[in-house]
PDB file of C-alpha atoms in Angstrom:
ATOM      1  CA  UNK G 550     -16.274  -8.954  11.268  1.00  0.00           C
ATOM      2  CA  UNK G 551     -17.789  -6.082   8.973  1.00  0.00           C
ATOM      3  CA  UNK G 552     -15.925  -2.467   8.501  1.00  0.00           C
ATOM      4  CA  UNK G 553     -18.696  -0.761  10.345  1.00  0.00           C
ATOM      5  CA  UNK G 554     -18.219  -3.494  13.319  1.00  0.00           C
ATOM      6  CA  UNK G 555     -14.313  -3.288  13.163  1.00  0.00           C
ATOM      7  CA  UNK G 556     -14.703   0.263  12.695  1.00  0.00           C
ATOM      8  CA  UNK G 557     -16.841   0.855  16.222  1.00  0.00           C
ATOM      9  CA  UNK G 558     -15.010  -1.339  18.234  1.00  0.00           C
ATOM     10  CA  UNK G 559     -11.643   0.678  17.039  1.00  0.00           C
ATOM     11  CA  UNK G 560     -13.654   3.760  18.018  1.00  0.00           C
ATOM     12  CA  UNK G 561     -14.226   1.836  21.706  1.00  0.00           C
ATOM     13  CA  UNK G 562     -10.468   1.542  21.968  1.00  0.00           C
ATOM     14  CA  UNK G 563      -9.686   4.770  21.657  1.00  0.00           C
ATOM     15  CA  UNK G 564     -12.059   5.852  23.753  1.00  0.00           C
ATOM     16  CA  UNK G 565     -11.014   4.038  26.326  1.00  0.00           C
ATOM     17  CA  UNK G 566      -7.806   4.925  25.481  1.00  0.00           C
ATOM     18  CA  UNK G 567      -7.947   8.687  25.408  1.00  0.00           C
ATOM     19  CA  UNK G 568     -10.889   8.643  28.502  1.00  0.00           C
ATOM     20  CA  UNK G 569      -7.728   7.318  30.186  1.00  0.00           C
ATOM     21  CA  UNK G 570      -6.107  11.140  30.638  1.00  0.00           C
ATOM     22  CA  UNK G 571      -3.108   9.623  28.868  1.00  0.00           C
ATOM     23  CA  UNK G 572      -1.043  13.491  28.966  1.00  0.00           C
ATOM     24  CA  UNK G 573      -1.617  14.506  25.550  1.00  0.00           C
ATOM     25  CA  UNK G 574      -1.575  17.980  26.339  1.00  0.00           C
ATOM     26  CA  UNK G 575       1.421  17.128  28.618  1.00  0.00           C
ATOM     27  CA  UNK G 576       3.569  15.850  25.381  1.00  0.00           C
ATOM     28  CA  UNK G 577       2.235  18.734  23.242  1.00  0.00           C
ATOM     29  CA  UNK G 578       2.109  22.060  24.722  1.00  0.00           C
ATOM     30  CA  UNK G 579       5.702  22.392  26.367  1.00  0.00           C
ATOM     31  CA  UNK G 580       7.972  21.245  23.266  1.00  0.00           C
ATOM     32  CA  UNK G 581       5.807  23.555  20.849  1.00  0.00           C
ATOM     33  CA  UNK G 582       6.199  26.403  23.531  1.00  0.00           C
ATOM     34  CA  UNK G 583       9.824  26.034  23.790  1.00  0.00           C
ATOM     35  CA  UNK G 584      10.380  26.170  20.294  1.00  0.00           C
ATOM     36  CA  UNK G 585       8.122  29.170  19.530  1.00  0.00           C
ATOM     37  CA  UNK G 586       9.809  31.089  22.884  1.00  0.00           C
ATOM     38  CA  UNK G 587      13.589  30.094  21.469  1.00  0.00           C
ATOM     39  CA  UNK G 588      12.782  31.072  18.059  1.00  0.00           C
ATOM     40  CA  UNK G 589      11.740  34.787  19.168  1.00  0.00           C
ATOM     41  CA  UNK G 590      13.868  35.840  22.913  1.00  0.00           C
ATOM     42  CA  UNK G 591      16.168  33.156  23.412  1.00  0.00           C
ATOM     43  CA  UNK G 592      17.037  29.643  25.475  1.00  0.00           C
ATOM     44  CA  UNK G 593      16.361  31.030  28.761  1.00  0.00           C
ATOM     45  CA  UNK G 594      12.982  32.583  28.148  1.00  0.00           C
ATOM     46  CA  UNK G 595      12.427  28.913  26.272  1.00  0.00           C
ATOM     47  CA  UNK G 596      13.215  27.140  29.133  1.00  0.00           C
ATOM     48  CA  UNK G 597      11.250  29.160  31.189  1.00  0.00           C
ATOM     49  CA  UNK G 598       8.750  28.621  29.055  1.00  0.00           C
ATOM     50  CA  UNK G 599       8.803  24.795  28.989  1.00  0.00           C
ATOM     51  CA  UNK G 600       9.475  24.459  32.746  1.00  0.00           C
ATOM     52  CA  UNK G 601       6.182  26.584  33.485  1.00  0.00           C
ATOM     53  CA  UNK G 602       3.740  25.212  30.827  1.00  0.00           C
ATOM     54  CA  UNK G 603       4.668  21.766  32.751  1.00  0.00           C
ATOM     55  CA  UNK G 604       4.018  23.047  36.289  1.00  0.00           C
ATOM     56  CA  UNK G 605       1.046  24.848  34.664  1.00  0.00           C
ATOM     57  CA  UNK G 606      -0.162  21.493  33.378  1.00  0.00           C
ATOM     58  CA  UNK G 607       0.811  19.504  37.220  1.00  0.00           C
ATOM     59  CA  UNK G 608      -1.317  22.175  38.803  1.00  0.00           C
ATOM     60  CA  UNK G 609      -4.152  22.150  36.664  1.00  0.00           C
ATOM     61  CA  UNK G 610      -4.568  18.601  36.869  1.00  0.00           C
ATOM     62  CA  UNK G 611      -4.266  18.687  41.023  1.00  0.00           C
ATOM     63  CA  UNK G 612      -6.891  21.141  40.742  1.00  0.00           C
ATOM     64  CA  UNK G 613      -9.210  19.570  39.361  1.00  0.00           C
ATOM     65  CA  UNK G 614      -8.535  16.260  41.179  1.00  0.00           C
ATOM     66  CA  UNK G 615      -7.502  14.245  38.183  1.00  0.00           C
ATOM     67  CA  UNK G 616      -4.437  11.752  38.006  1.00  0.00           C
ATOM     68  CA  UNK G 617      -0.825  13.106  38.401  1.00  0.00           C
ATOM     69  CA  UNK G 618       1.219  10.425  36.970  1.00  0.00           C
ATOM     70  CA  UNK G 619       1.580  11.358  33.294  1.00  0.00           C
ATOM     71  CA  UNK G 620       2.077  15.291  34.375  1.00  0.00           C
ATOM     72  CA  UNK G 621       4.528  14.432  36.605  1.00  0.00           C
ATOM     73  CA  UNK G 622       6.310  12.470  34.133  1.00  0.00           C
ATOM     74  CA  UNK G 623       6.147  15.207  31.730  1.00  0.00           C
ATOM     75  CA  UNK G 624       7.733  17.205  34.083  1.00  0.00           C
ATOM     76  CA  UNK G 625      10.344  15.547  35.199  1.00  0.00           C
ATOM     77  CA  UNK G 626      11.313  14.886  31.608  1.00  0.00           C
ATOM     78  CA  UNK G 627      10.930  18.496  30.797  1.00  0.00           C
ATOM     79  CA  UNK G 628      13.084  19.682  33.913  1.00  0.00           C
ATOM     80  CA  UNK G 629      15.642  16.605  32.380  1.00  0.00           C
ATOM     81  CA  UNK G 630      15.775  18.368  28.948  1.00  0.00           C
ATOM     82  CA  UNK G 631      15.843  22.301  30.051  1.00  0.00           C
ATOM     83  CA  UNK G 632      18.793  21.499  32.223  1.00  0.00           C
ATOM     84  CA  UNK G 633      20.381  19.301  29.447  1.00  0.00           C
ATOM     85  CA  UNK G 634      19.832  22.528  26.707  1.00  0.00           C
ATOM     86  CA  UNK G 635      21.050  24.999  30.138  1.00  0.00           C
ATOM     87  CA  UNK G 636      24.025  23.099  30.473  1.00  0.00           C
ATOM     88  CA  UNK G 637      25.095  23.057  26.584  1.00  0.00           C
ATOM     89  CA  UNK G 638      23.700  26.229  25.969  1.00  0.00           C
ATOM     90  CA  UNK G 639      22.255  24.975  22.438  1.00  0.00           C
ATOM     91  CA  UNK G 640      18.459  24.205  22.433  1.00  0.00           C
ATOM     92  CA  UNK G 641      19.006  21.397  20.381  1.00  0.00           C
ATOM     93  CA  UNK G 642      19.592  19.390  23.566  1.00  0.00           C
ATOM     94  CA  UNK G 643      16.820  19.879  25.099  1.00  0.00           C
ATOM     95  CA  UNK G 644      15.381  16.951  22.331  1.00  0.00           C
ATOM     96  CA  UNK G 645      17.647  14.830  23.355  1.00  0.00           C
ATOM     97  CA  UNK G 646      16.123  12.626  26.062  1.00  0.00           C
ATOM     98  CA  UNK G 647      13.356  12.123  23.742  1.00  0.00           C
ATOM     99  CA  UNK G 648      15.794  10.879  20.863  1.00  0.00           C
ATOM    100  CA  UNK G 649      17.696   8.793  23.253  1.00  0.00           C
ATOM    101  CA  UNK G 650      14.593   7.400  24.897  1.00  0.00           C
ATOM    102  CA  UNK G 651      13.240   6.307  21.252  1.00  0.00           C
ATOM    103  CA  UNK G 652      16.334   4.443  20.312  1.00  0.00           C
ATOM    104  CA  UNK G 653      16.322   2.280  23.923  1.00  0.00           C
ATOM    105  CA  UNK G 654      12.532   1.793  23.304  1.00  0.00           C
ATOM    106  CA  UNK G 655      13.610   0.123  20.004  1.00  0.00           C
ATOM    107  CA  UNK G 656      16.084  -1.797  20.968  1.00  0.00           C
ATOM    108  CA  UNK G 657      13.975  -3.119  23.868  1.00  0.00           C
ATOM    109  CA  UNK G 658      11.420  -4.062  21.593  1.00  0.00           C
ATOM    110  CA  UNK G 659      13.591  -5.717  19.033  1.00  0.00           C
ATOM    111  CA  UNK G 660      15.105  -7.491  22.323  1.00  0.00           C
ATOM    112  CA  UNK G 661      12.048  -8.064  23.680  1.00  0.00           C
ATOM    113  CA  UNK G 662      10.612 -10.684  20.616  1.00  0.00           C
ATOM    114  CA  UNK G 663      14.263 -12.407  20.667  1.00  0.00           C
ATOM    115  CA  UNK G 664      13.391 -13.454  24.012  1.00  0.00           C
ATOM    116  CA  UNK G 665      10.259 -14.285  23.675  1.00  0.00           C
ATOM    117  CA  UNK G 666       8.105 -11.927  25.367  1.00  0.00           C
ATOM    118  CA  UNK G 667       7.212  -9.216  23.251  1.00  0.00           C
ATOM    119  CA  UNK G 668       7.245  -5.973  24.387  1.00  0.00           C
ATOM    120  CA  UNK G 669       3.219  -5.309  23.239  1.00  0.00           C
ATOM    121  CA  UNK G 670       2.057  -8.681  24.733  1.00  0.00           C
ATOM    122  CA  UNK G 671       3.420  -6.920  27.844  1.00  0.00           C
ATOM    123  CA  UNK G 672       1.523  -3.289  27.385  1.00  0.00           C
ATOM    124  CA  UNK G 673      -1.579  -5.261  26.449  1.00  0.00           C
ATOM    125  CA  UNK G 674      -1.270  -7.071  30.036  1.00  0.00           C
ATOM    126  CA  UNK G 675      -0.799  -4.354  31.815  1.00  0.00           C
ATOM    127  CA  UNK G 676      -3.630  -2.984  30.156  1.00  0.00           C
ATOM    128  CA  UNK G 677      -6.710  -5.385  29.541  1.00  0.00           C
ATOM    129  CA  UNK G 678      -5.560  -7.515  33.055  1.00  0.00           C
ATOM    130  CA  UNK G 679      -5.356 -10.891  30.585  1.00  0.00           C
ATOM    131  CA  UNK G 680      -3.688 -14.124  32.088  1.00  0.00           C
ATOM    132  CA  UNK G 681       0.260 -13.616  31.122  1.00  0.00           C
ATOM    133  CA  UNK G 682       0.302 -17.258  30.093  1.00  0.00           C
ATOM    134  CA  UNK G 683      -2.173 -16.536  27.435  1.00  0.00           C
ATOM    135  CA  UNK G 684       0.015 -14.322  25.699  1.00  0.00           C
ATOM    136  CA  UNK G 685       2.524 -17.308  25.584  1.00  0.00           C
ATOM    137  CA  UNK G 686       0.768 -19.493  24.008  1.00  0.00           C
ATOM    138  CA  UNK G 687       2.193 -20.856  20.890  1.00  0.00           C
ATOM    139  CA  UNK G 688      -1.169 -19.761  18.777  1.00  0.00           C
ATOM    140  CA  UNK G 689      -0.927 -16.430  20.659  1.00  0.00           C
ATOM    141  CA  UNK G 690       2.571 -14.891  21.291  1.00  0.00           C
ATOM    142  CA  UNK G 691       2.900 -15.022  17.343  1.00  0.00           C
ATOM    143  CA  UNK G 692       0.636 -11.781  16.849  1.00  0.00           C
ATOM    144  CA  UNK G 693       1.750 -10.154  19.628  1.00  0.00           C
ATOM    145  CA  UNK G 694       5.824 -10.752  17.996  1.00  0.00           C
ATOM    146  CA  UNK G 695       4.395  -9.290  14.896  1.00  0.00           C
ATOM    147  CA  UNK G 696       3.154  -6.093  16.557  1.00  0.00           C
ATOM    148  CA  UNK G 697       5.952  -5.847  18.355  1.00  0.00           C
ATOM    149  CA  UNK G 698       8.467  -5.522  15.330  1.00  0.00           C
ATOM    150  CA  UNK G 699       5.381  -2.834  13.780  1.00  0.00           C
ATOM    151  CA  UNK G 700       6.756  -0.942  17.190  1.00  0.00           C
ATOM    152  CA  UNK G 701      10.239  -1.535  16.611  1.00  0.00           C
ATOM    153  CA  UNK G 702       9.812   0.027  13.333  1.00  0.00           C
ATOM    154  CA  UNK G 703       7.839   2.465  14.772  1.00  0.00           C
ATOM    155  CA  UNK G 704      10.217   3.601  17.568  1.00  0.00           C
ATOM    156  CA  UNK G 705      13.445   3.206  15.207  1.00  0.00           C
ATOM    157  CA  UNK G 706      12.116   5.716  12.312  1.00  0.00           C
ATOM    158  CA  UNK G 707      11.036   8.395  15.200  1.00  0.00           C
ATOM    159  CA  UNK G 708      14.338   8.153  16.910  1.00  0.00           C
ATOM    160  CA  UNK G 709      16.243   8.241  13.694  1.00  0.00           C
ATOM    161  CA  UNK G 710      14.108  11.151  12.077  1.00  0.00           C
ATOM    162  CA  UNK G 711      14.686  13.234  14.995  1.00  0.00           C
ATOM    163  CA  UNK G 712      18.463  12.719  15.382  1.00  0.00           C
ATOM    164  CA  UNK G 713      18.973  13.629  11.634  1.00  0.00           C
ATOM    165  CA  UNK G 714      17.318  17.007  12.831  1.00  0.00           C
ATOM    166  CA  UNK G 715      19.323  17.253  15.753  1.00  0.00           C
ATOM    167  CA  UNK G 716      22.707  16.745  14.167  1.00  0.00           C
ATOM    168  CA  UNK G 717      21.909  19.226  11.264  1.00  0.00           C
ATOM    169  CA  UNK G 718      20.973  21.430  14.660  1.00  0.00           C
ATOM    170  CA  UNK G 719      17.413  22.470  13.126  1.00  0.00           C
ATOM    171  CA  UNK G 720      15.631  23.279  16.262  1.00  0.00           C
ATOM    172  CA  UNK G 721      12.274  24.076  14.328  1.00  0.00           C
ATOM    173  CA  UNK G 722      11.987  21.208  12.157  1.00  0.00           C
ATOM    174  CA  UNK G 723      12.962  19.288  15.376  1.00  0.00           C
ATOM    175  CA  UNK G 724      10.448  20.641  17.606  1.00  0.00           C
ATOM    176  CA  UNK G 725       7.748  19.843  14.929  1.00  0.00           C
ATOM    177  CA  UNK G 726       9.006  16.432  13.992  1.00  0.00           C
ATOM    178  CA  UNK G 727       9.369  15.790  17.813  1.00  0.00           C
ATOM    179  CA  UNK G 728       5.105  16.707  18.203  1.00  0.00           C
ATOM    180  CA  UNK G 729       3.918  15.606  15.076  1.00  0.00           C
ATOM    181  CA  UNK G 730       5.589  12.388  15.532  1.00  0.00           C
ATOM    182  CA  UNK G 731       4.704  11.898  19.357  1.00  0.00           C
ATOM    183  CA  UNK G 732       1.007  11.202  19.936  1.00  0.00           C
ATOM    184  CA  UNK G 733      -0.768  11.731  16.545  1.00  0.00           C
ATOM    185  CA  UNK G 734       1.838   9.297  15.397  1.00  0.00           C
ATOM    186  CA  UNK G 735       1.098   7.019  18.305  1.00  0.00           C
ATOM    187  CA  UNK G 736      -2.565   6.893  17.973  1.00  0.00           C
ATOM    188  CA  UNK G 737      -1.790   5.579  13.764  1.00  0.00           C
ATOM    189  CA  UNK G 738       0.285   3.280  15.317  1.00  0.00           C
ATOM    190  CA  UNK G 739      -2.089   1.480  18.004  1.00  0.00           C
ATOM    191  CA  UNK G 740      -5.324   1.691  15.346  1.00  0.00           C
ATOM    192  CA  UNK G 741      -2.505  -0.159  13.495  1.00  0.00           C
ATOM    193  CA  UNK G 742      -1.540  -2.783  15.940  1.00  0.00           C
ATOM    194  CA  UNK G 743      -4.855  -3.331  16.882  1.00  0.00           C
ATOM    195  CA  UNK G 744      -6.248  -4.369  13.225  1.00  0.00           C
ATOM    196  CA  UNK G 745      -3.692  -5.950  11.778  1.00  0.00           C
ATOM    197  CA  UNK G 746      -3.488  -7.926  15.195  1.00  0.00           C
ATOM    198  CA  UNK G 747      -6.818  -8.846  15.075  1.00  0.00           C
ATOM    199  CA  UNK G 748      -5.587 -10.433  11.945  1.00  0.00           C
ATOM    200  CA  UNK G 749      -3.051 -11.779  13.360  1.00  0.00           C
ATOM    201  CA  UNK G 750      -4.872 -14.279  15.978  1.00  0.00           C
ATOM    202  CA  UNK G 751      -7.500 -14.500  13.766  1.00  0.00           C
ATOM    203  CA  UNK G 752      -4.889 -16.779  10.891  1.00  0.00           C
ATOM    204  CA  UNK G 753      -3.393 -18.217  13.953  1.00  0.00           C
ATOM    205  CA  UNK G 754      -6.373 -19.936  15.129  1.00  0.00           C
ATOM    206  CA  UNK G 755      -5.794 -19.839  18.913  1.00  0.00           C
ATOM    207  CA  UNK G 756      -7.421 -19.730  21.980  1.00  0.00           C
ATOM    208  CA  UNK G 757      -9.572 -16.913  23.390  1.00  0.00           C
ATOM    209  CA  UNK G 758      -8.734 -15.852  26.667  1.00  0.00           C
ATOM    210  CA  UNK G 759     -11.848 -17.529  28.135  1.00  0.00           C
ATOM    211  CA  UNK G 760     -11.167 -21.128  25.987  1.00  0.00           C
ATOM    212  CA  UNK G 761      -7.834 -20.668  27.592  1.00  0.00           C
ATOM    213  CA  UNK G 762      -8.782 -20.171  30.951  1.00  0.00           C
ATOM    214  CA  UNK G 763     -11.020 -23.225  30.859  1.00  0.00           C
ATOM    215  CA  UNK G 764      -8.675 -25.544  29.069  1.00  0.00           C
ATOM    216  CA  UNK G 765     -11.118 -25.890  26.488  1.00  0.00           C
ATOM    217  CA  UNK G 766      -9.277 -28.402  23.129  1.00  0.00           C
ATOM    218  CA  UNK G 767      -8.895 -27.139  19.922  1.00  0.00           C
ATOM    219  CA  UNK G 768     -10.846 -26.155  17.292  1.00  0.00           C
ATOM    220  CA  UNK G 769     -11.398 -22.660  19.199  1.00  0.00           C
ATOM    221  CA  UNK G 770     -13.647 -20.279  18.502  1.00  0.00           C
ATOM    222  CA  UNK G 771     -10.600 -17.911  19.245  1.00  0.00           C
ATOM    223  CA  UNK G 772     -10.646 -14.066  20.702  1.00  0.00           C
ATOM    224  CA  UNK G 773     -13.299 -11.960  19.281  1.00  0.00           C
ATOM    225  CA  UNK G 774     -12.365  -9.078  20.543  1.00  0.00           C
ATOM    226  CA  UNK G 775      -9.564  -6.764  21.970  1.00  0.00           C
ATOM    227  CA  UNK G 776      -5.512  -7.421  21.148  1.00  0.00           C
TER     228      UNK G 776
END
């Protein structure tokens, strides 16, 4: 496949990915806020602050009809952290959810490929809507290991990163590393999965999901596109 072609359909990803209402905005805009509000009058206007640019985002979204799920989520992890930062009195904790999140999320991962099931094969599923079995098969689950471990890696540095912050109590740095690292980290990291696994089944030679589904016998033409 040329750059230009690899280079569109990565653009068709994304699209999809962002057309999706995924809760940027909902990752973003409370962490900065509670940071900038901390760093001027203090935790409890912070968590004010956090608490209400979450609602803010909930009832913007139910306005104008659109899904609730990620808002909510952001939410409820929000409402998780102010209380956690409330209770301690030390903003600091309000980060750390999101630290202790990333280290389970690694550790899944890692457990995920010991198993064998990785953890992206999974997301990709859930996704796309592929047969699961596909995923397993021997010139498949390979790629889909290999991306997994990129995650690992992924999910390991974030968590680390951010606890070194957290443990030399630098709220600023903290609140940066916890944005900059969130999704304009995560979109590097799926443009990343998706071309080096593209790679990936491409040396193994497997089946596409079609040849699979049909039973077709090797040599396959293999999966031309999507991971």
């Amino acid at each position: 496949m040329s750059s230009q072609a690899t280079a569109a359909e990565i653009r068709g990803e994304l699209r999809q990915i962002l057309s999706g209402r995924v809760g940027i905005a909902d990752a973003i805009i409370p962490p900065l806020l509670f940071v900038a509000v901390n760093s001027i009058w203090g935790l409890i206007p912070a968590a004010l602050a956090g608490l209400g640019s979450s609602a803010g985002i909930v009832l913007l979204r139910l306005a104008k009809g659109r899904r609730l799920r990620f808002a909510l989520a952001g939410l409820f992890g929000t409402l998780i952290a102010v209380g956690l930062a409330l209770r301690s009195g030390s903003a600091d904790d309000y980060f750390l959810p999101g630290i202790i999140s990333g280290a389970a999320s690694a550790l899944v991962t890692v457990a995920s490929v010991f198993v064998g099931r990785p953890l992206v094969a999974w997301t990709s599923w859930l996704t796309r809507g592929w047969p699961l079995g596909w995923y397993w098969h021997p010139r498949v689950r390979p790629a889909y290991a290999r991306a997994s471990w990129l995650w690992a890696g992924f999910f390991a540095a974030r968590a680390l990163v951010q606890w070194g912050l957290f443990a030399a109590e630098n709220t600023v740095w903290l609140g940066v590393a916890r944005v900059a690292m969130g999704w304009p980290a995560l979109l590097v990291l799926l443009i990343a999965t998706y071309v080096l696994g593209r790679r990936w089944l491409e040396e193994l030679d497997g089946p596409s999901v079609a040849e699979y589904l049909s039973d077709a016998q090797p040599p396959w033409v293999g999966q031309g596109r999507g991971f």
